[in-house]
Every structure is written in C-alpha cells, then in structure tokens.
Short mmCIF file of C-alpha atoms in Angstrom, two decimals:
data_model
loop_
_atom_site.label_atom_id
_atom_site.label_comp_id
_atom_site.label_asym_id
_atom_site.label_seq_id
_atom_site.Cartn_x
_atom_site.Cartn_y
_atom_site.Cartn_z
CA MET A 19 85.10 84.34 117.30
CA PHE A 20 86.55 85.20 113.92
CA SER A 21 86.85 81.55 112.87
CA GLU A 22 83.04 81.44 112.74
CA GLN A 23 82.96 84.49 110.48
CA LEU A 24 85.71 83.09 108.27
CA GLU A 25 83.64 79.99 107.55
CA LYS A 26 81.21 82.27 105.71
CA ILE A 27 83.91 83.70 103.41
CA SER A 28 84.82 81.45 100.49
CA TRP A 29 88.50 81.43 99.55
CA GLU A 30 87.71 80.42 95.96
CA ARG A 31 84.97 82.99 95.42
CA THR A 32 87.13 85.69 96.97
CA THR A 33 89.95 84.87 94.56
CA GLU A 34 87.55 84.99 91.62
CA ALA A 35 86.12 88.31 92.78
CA ILE A 36 89.58 89.88 93.08
CA MET A 37 90.65 88.73 89.63
CA SER A 38 87.41 90.00 88.08
CA LYS A 39 87.76 93.57 89.39
CA SER A 40 87.59 96.20 86.66
CA ASP A 41 89.11 99.59 86.00
CA ALA A 42 85.88 101.19 87.19
CA ASP A 43 86.06 99.23 90.46
CA VAL A 44 89.56 100.56 91.09
CA ARG A 45 88.60 104.16 90.37
CA ARG A 46 85.60 103.86 92.67
CA ALA A 47 87.82 102.51 95.47
CA LEU A 48 90.32 105.33 94.99
CA SER A 49 87.58 107.94 95.39
CA ALA A 50 85.89 106.29 98.39
CA THR A 51 85.78 108.24 101.64
CA ARG A 52 85.92 105.01 103.65
CA CYS A 53 86.95 101.85 101.87
CA THR A 54 85.14 98.55 102.26
CA VAL A 55 86.82 95.16 101.96
CA ASP A 56 85.38 95.03 98.44
CA ASP A 57 87.25 98.26 97.67
CA PHE A 58 90.41 96.74 99.11
CA MET A 59 89.98 93.77 96.78
CA ALA A 60 89.93 96.15 93.85
CA LEU A 61 93.08 97.91 95.05
CA VAL A 62 95.07 94.65 95.31
CA SER A 63 93.72 93.29 92.03
CA PRO A 64 95.64 93.22 88.74
CA ALA A 65 93.27 95.94 87.52
CA ALA A 66 94.89 98.37 89.98
CA GLU A 67 98.42 97.99 88.61
CA PRO A 68 98.14 100.96 86.20
CA TYR A 69 97.14 103.14 89.19
CA LEU A 70 100.22 102.46 91.29
CA GLU A 71 101.43 106.07 91.19
CA THR A 72 98.00 107.37 92.16
CA MET A 73 97.86 104.87 95.00
CA ALA A 74 101.34 105.93 96.16
CA ARG A 75 100.30 109.59 96.33
CA LEU A 76 97.18 108.75 98.33
CA SER A 77 99.12 106.46 100.64
CA ARG A 78 101.73 109.14 101.28
CA ARG A 79 99.04 111.72 102.02
CA TYR A 80 97.03 109.54 104.39
CA THR A 81 100.18 108.42 106.22
CA ALA A 82 101.36 112.02 106.72
CA GLU A 83 97.92 113.09 107.94
CA ARG A 84 97.77 110.34 110.56
CA PHE A 85 101.41 109.74 111.54
CA GLY A 86 103.22 112.89 110.50
CA LYS A 87 106.85 112.53 109.44
CA THR A 88 107.74 109.85 111.97
CA MET A 89 108.94 106.26 111.90
CA SER A 90 108.53 104.07 114.98
CA MET A 91 111.62 101.93 115.57
CA PHE A 92 111.78 98.53 117.26
CA ILE A 93 114.14 95.60 117.61
CA PRO A 94 113.35 91.88 118.06
CA LEU A 95 115.06 89.56 120.52
CA TYR A 96 114.79 85.83 119.96
CA LEU A 97 114.78 84.12 123.35
CA THR A 98 114.72 80.53 122.12
CA ASN A 99 114.73 78.44 118.96
CA SER A 100 113.17 75.49 120.77
CA CYS A 101 109.91 74.59 119.04
CA THR A 102 107.46 71.70 119.00
CA ASN A 103 105.93 72.61 115.64
CA SER A 104 106.78 71.19 112.22
CA CYS A 105 106.16 74.21 109.99
CA VAL A 106 107.66 73.12 106.68
CA TYR A 107 109.07 76.57 105.82
CA CYS A 108 110.72 77.43 109.15
CA GLY A 109 114.31 77.06 110.30
CA PHE A 110 113.05 76.18 113.81
CA HIS A 111 111.19 73.09 112.47
CA ILE A 112 111.19 70.41 115.20
CA SER A 113 112.82 67.85 112.88
CA ASN A 114 115.57 70.21 111.76
CA PRO A 115 118.84 68.93 113.24
CA MET A 116 120.22 71.92 115.11
CA LYS A 117 121.34 72.99 118.53
CA ARG A 118 118.38 74.29 120.54
CA THR A 119 118.89 77.25 122.85
CA ILE A 120 116.72 78.69 125.62
CA LEU A 121 118.29 81.81 127.08
CA ALA A 122 118.76 81.82 130.84
CA PRO A 123 117.83 84.94 132.85
CA ASP A 124 121.41 86.24 132.98
CA GLU A 125 121.79 85.67 129.24
CA ILE A 126 118.54 87.55 128.59
CA GLU A 127 119.82 90.55 130.52
CA ASN A 128 123.09 90.30 128.64
CA GLU A 129 121.11 90.61 125.40
CA TYR A 130 119.16 93.61 126.73
CA ARG A 131 122.37 95.44 127.54
CA ALA A 132 123.83 94.59 124.14
CA ILE A 133 120.73 95.96 122.37
CA LYS A 134 120.95 99.23 124.29
CA ARG A 135 124.51 99.61 122.99
CA LEU A 136 123.23 99.30 119.41
CA GLY A 137 120.93 102.32 119.62
CA PRO A 138 118.35 104.10 121.77
CA PHE A 139 115.77 101.32 121.37
CA GLU A 140 112.77 101.50 123.71
CA ASN A 141 110.41 99.26 121.71
CA LEU A 142 111.36 95.60 122.20
CA LEU A 143 109.75 92.55 120.60
CA LEU A 144 110.40 89.26 122.42
CA VAL A 145 110.20 86.24 120.12
CA THR A 146 110.17 82.53 120.93
CA GLY A 147 109.63 79.26 119.18
CA GLU A 148 106.51 77.46 120.34
CA ASN A 149 107.56 75.21 123.22
CA PRO A 150 105.18 75.95 126.11
CA ALA A 151 106.64 73.24 128.35
CA ALA A 152 110.17 74.66 128.24
CA ALA A 153 109.51 78.33 127.48
CA GLY A 154 105.91 78.98 128.47
CA VAL A 155 104.06 81.78 130.19
CA ASP A 156 106.22 81.72 133.33
CA TYR A 157 109.35 82.06 131.20
CA ILE A 158 107.87 84.90 129.15
CA ALA A 159 106.72 86.71 132.30
CA ARG A 160 110.23 86.51 133.71
CA ALA A 161 111.70 87.88 130.47
CA LEU A 162 109.24 90.79 130.59
CA ASP A 163 110.14 91.54 134.20
CA LEU A 164 113.82 91.62 133.29
CA ALA A 165 113.14 93.90 130.33
CA LYS A 166 111.24 96.62 132.18
CA PRO A 167 114.35 98.45 133.52
CA TYR A 168 115.73 98.63 129.97
CA PHE A 169 112.74 99.24 127.66
CA SER A 170 109.50 101.25 127.75
CA ASN A 171 107.39 99.26 125.31
CA LEU A 172 107.28 95.46 125.42
CA LYS A 173 105.66 93.21 122.85
CA ILE A 174 105.76 89.47 122.30
CA GLU A 175 105.59 87.16 119.31
CA VAL A 176 105.07 83.72 120.85
CA MET A 177 102.58 80.83 120.71
CA PRO A 178 98.91 81.88 120.95
CA LEU A 179 97.82 82.04 124.59
CA SER A 180 94.60 82.06 126.54
CA ALA A 181 92.92 85.36 127.43
CA ASP A 182 93.86 84.79 131.08
CA ASP A 183 97.51 84.32 130.14
CA TYR A 184 97.50 87.57 128.17
CA ARG A 185 95.95 89.34 131.17
CA ARG A 186 98.62 87.91 133.41
CA LEU A 187 101.43 89.06 131.10
CA LYS A 188 99.97 92.56 131.02
CA VAL A 189 100.69 92.78 134.74
CA HIS A 190 104.32 91.99 133.87
CA GLY A 191 104.52 94.90 131.44
CA LEU A 192 103.15 93.43 128.20
CA ASN A 193 101.85 96.13 125.87
CA GLY A 194 101.42 94.36 122.54
CA VAL A 195 101.21 90.99 120.82
CA ILE A 196 102.17 90.09 117.26
CA CYS A 197 100.92 86.89 115.68
CA PHE A 198 101.17 85.83 112.04
CA GLN A 199 98.32 83.69 110.86
CA GLU A 200 100.70 82.70 108.04
CA THR A 201 97.77 81.84 105.74
CA TYR A 202 93.99 82.09 106.05
CA ASN A 203 93.49 79.24 103.58
CA ARG A 204 91.85 76.76 105.96
CA ALA A 205 91.82 73.94 103.41
CA ARG A 206 95.59 74.06 102.88
CA TYR A 207 96.74 75.32 106.28
CA ASN A 208 97.82 71.90 107.54
CA ILE A 209 99.99 71.29 104.49
CA TYR A 210 102.34 73.88 105.98
CA HIS A 211 101.61 73.10 109.65
CA PRO A 212 101.17 69.32 109.85
CA ARG A 213 102.03 68.81 113.55
CA GLY A 214 102.20 70.68 116.83
CA MET A 215 99.91 73.31 118.36
CA LYS A 216 100.32 75.50 115.32
CA SER A 217 98.45 72.88 113.29
CA LYS A 218 95.26 73.88 115.14
CA PHE A 219 93.87 76.51 112.77
CA GLU A 220 90.98 77.72 114.92
CA TRP A 221 93.12 78.08 118.03
CA ARG A 222 95.53 80.30 116.14
CA VAL A 223 93.06 82.47 114.23
CA ASP A 224 90.89 82.97 117.34
CA GLY A 225 93.94 83.97 119.34
CA PHE A 226 93.37 87.54 118.19
CA ASP A 227 89.94 87.49 119.85
CA ARG A 228 91.57 86.35 123.08
CA MET A 229 94.07 89.23 122.84
CA GLY A 230 91.18 91.65 122.41
CA GLN A 231 89.24 90.11 125.30
CA ALA A 232 92.30 90.54 127.51
CA GLY A 233 92.54 94.22 126.60
CA VAL A 234 95.95 93.99 124.93
CA HIS A 235 96.84 97.53 123.85
CA SER A 236 98.40 96.66 120.48
CA ILE A 237 97.74 93.69 118.20
CA GLY A 238 99.91 92.92 115.18
CA MET A 239 98.71 90.79 112.27
CA GLY A 240 100.38 89.29 109.23
CA VAL A 241 100.34 86.67 106.51
CA LEU A 242 103.48 84.99 105.22
CA ILE A 243 103.85 85.86 101.56
CA GLY A 244 104.96 82.75 99.70
CA LEU A 245 102.47 80.14 100.87
CA GLU A 246 99.21 80.93 99.08
CA ASP A 247 97.85 83.54 96.67
CA TRP A 248 98.86 86.79 98.36
CA ARG A 249 95.90 88.80 97.09
CA THR A 250 93.39 86.43 98.66
CA ASP A 251 95.37 86.07 101.89
CA VAL A 252 95.67 89.81 102.49
CA THR A 253 91.96 90.22 101.70
CA MET A 254 91.16 87.69 104.41
CA MET A 255 93.40 89.69 106.74
CA ALA A 256 91.46 92.84 105.79
CA HIS A 257 88.23 91.04 106.78
CA HIS A 258 89.91 90.04 110.05
CA LEU A 259 91.11 93.57 110.74
CA ARG A 260 87.64 95.05 110.27
CA TYR A 261 86.16 92.36 112.52
CA LEU A 262 88.67 93.08 115.29
CA GLN A 263 88.20 96.84 115.01
CA LYS A 264 84.47 96.39 115.41
CA HIS A 265 84.70 94.10 118.45
CA TYR A 266 87.81 95.49 120.19
CA TRP A 267 87.73 99.11 119.18
CA LYS A 268 90.02 100.36 121.95
CA THR A 269 92.93 98.34 120.57
CA ARG A 270 95.61 99.63 118.20
CA TYR A 271 96.39 97.42 115.18
CA SER A 272 99.37 96.81 112.92
CA VAL A 273 99.86 94.72 109.81
CA ASN A 274 102.85 93.15 108.12
CA PHE A 275 103.43 91.48 104.75
CA PRO A 276 106.63 89.45 105.29
CA ARG A 277 107.94 87.94 102.10
CA MET A 278 109.46 84.53 102.64
CA ARG A 279 113.21 84.67 103.10
CA PRO A 280 115.75 81.83 102.87
CA ALA A 281 115.85 79.77 106.07
CA GLU A 282 117.94 76.91 107.36
CA ASN A 283 115.13 74.56 106.39
CA GLU A 284 116.08 74.78 102.74
CA GLY A 285 113.77 71.98 101.61
CA PHE A 286 110.81 74.38 101.17
CA ARG A 287 110.49 76.77 98.28
CA PRO A 288 107.82 79.50 98.14
CA ASN A 289 104.73 78.70 96.11
CA VAL A 290 104.19 82.39 95.35
CA ILE A 291 106.72 85.12 94.63
CA MET A 292 105.65 88.69 95.35
CA SER A 293 107.49 91.29 93.29
CA ASP A 294 108.66 94.62 94.68
CA ARG A 295 105.89 96.39 92.79
CA GLU A 296 103.31 94.04 94.26
CA LEU A 297 104.67 94.65 97.76
CA ALA A 298 104.27 98.37 97.12
CA GLN A 299 100.75 97.79 95.79
CA VAL A 300 99.54 95.90 98.86
CA THR A 301 101.15 98.50 101.14
CA PHE A 302 99.39 101.37 99.36
CA ALA A 303 96.13 99.41 99.28
CA MET A 304 96.24 98.78 103.03
CA ARG A 305 96.95 102.44 103.81
CA ILE A 306 94.08 103.60 101.57
CA PHE A 307 91.85 100.94 103.14
CA ASP A 308 92.74 101.97 106.70
CA HIS A 309 94.41 105.32 107.42
CA ASP A 310 95.12 104.48 111.08
CA VAL A 311 96.67 101.02 110.96
CA ASP A 312 100.40 100.71 111.56
CA ILE A 313 102.23 99.16 108.60
CA SER A 314 105.47 97.46 109.54
CA TYR A 315 108.49 96.45 107.44
CA SER A 316 111.12 94.23 109.03
CA THR A 317 114.72 93.64 108.02
CA ARG A 318 113.46 90.83 105.81
CA GLU A 319 113.17 93.53 103.16
CA PRO A 320 116.24 95.04 101.41
CA ALA A 321 117.46 98.47 102.46
CA PRO A 322 116.51 100.26 99.19
CA ILE A 323 112.91 99.05 99.42
CA ARG A 324 112.60 100.02 103.07
CA ASP A 325 114.09 103.45 102.39
CA HIS A 326 111.74 104.05 99.45
CA MET A 327 108.59 102.86 101.22
CA ALA A 328 109.39 104.79 104.41
CA THR A 329 107.68 107.89 103.03
CA LEU A 330 104.88 106.06 101.22
CA GLY A 331 102.93 104.19 103.88
CA VAL A 332 105.24 102.32 106.25
CA THR A 333 105.11 103.58 109.85
CA THR A 334 107.12 101.02 111.83
CA MET A 335 110.53 99.46 111.14
CA SER A 336 112.98 97.18 112.85
CA ALA A 337 116.71 97.79 112.65
CA ALA A 338 119.93 95.90 113.43
CA SER A 339 117.89 92.71 113.85
CA LYS A 340 119.24 89.29 114.71
CA THR A 341 116.96 86.28 114.21
CA GLU A 342 118.91 83.76 116.27
CA PRO A 343 118.49 83.35 120.04
CA GLY A 344 121.12 85.34 121.86
CA GLY A 345 122.35 86.77 118.57
CA TYR A 346 123.31 90.19 119.91
CA ALA A 347 125.89 89.02 122.44
CA THR A 348 125.44 85.56 123.94
CA TYR A 349 125.38 83.21 120.94
CA PRO A 350 126.23 85.32 117.89
CA GLN A 351 126.80 82.25 115.70
CA ALA A 352 123.58 80.41 116.58
CA LEU A 353 121.19 79.22 113.90
CA GLU A 354 118.87 81.99 112.71
CA GLN A 355 115.21 81.52 111.86
CA PHE A 356 115.64 83.33 108.54
CA HIS A 357 118.30 85.47 106.88
CA VAL A 358 117.82 89.21 107.21
CA SER A 359 118.23 91.33 104.11
CA ASP A 360 118.81 94.80 105.57
CA GLU A 361 121.99 94.37 107.61
CA ARG A 362 122.60 98.07 108.35
CA THR A 363 123.25 99.26 111.88
CA ALA A 364 120.61 101.20 113.78
CA ALA A 365 122.60 104.39 113.25
CA GLU A 366 122.75 103.79 109.49
CA VAL A 367 118.99 103.23 109.31
CA GLU A 368 118.43 106.36 111.38
CA ARG A 369 120.57 108.46 109.03
CA ALA A 370 118.73 107.12 105.98
CA LEU A 371 115.35 107.98 107.50
CA LYS A 372 116.48 111.49 108.38
CA ARG A 373 117.76 112.01 104.83
CA ALA A 374 114.22 111.14 103.69
CA GLY A 375 112.82 113.87 105.97
CA LEU A 376 111.55 111.49 108.65
CA GLU A 377 112.14 111.48 112.39
CA PRO A 378 112.85 108.05 113.91
CA VAL A 379 110.83 107.55 117.11
CA TRP A 380 112.50 105.20 119.55
CA LYS A 381 109.86 105.44 122.28
CA ASP A 382 106.07 105.57 121.94
CA TRP A 383 104.95 104.07 125.26
CA ASP A 384 105.74 104.95 128.84
CA ALA A 385 106.01 102.86 131.98
CA SER A 386 103.41 105.08 133.65
CA PHE A 387 100.81 103.75 131.20
CA ASP A 388 101.61 100.22 132.39
CA LEU A 389 101.07 101.35 135.97
CA CYS A 390 97.63 102.75 135.12
CA ASP A 391 96.73 99.58 133.24
CA THR A 392 97.92 97.38 136.13
CA ARG A 393 95.76 99.31 138.56
CA LYS A 394 92.73 98.69 136.36
CA THR A 395 93.62 94.99 136.12
CA VAL A 396 93.80 94.53 139.89
CA GLY A 397 90.75 96.72 140.52
CA LEU A 398 92.37 99.76 142.15
#
C-alpha cells in the first residue's frame, strides 16, 4: 500500500530539497529523456521560474505528440450535498447549516436529460458528499444504472470504497474514479479533516491501491491547492503516480491541481495562494514528468487561463458545471460546494477551443468496452 511507502518520504526533507534545487538541476531535468521525481522537484522549484517559456514549449510538444489536437470534455453532476465529514474548507461541512439534498431516482434522470440539452456530453462525473448510510454503494450503483442510457463514460467522485465495492460498481458501468487526497502532509492532515471517515488518512490514501486492485480503468488524482506548500504536495503526488503506474500499469491516470475557490463555509481562508504563473509551472512540470498522464482543468479556473493552457498541456476540461445537487434542473438554487469561475456554456467553451485549433472530444469510451469488462468480471 502506498501509505507504507509514504512513511519513508519526509515532508520536511522534500521541501528542503525542492527549495535547494539549482539552475543546473533544472537544465538537467529539461534535457532528461525520462524524468525522475527528483527531476520533477527541480521543475516545480523556484529555480525553474526563469525557464517557464522553455517548459511551455516542451509541454506543448509532448502533449501534441501524445494527445494530438484534442480536448476531452466532461461534466460533473452532484447527486447529494449530504456529508458526515467536517472538512474545514468545504461548503458541505457537516456543521454548516444548510438544506441537505439527496436526489431521488426520477430527479437524477431529470438531471441527465437536462445535461444532454446543454451539449453532446458523453463523459459524466457523478459526485456525492460522503454519507455512506444515506447515499452509499447501492445508491451510486442505481445512479450508474440510470446513467447508462444517456452517457458512454461514467466516473465517480465519492467516498473511498473497498476493492469489492469498486468491482461491484464496474458491473454497473463504472469506468473511472476520481479522488483528491487534498494534502499528503500526514502530520497536518487532521487539522483540515478533524472528524468523519475522511479524517482517516491511510484509508483515503490507500484507496487508490484498492481502485487499482479492482481493475478500475481510469484513476484521477489531485491535491487541493491552498492547504499546504503546493510544491511539496504535488511532489508527493508525483511519487504516488509513479507508485501506481508501477503496480497497476494497465490503468490510465489523470491529475488535477484545483486551486481553492470561495465556498459557503467562509470561515476558512487558504494558507497558500498559487499564482497563475505557478499553476502554469506545475502543469508544464507534470507534462514533462509524464507525457501520458491526463491533466484536467475544471471550471474552478477562469476562462482566460483555461483557454491559454488548453494548448500547453491540459487534455481534459469540464464545461457548464454546476456544483450544487440537482443544479441543472431540479434544484437550481441549491447550495453549491464552491463557486465556479468559468461560467460559459458548453457551446461557448467548444467555440473557444476550436478557435485555438483544438477539437473537443465528447466521447472517449464506448458501452461495448463495459460489456467486455463485465464478461471478464463474471468469468465469461
């Protein structure tokens, strides 16, 4: 399990190593055929800032070689804001006085139909708060079943599950799982997650192993920028990515660097502010570090930044997102988890991408693949 490997990696020494990287270290990383995590540390270090244009050119080249001129499009659907966790930065915090909503089956289908009217979305991400008693595996399985007539590619962003639960959801059409570790700083993790299942650091960080053991096709990773030093956190994620690629090499991986956005829980303020240039730096560094990993930007980021980075390393984007349960049709005025920044319609995002010379891809998975995978699961 990765938690055992992480115990061997010192947060403090990693921070010191990043800050001590030299100009020569950066140039060596830029010329490497295959980057190591040590090279990645150089590329996210302050020493790499003068090389941002060089990094951008490399990132653009590697992205074009691997992904061509395409952008994979997806849309999230929040099924519930009911949550038993007390994450201090989240609008769904259990102590936050708000109306809690769990979409019923007919409401879920209503949302699916509303999304299809927004654009030709085939990649759907189902999101829940973490309340396994009220919206657990049975509920998620039902939502997946309802989604299959409408969408080709189904992913979830829910509480970490057991390997058996992931295997079960694959039979219901699950293709991918996204989970944000939020921060890899074990010593300070419980400052931000004091209660609830999310307070169990090992259970969360080892959830990625359980996804791999279950044969989940696509695994998405991320750290929440604003909690701890971003350079150290993304380096820990780079360690984690390499570990997963070694142990679960058939799986496809994606990464995300969500910068903290204002939420209804206004009592928390970010400890770290990442500038636009630093967001570009970590994006370029990740693409140079790994040519094949998907890099995703959500509507947390402003439209100009998303448009600019679309040709420089980003390969997956959301559009027309709502972050409240039932926000597309059923409960359009419900409390959102965080405020989106890019409020353009799907059609507007599509036009912007085409102006940049990119082709939006609305479908990258087919139901026939699920059938093949199901047959393997049941032993046919």
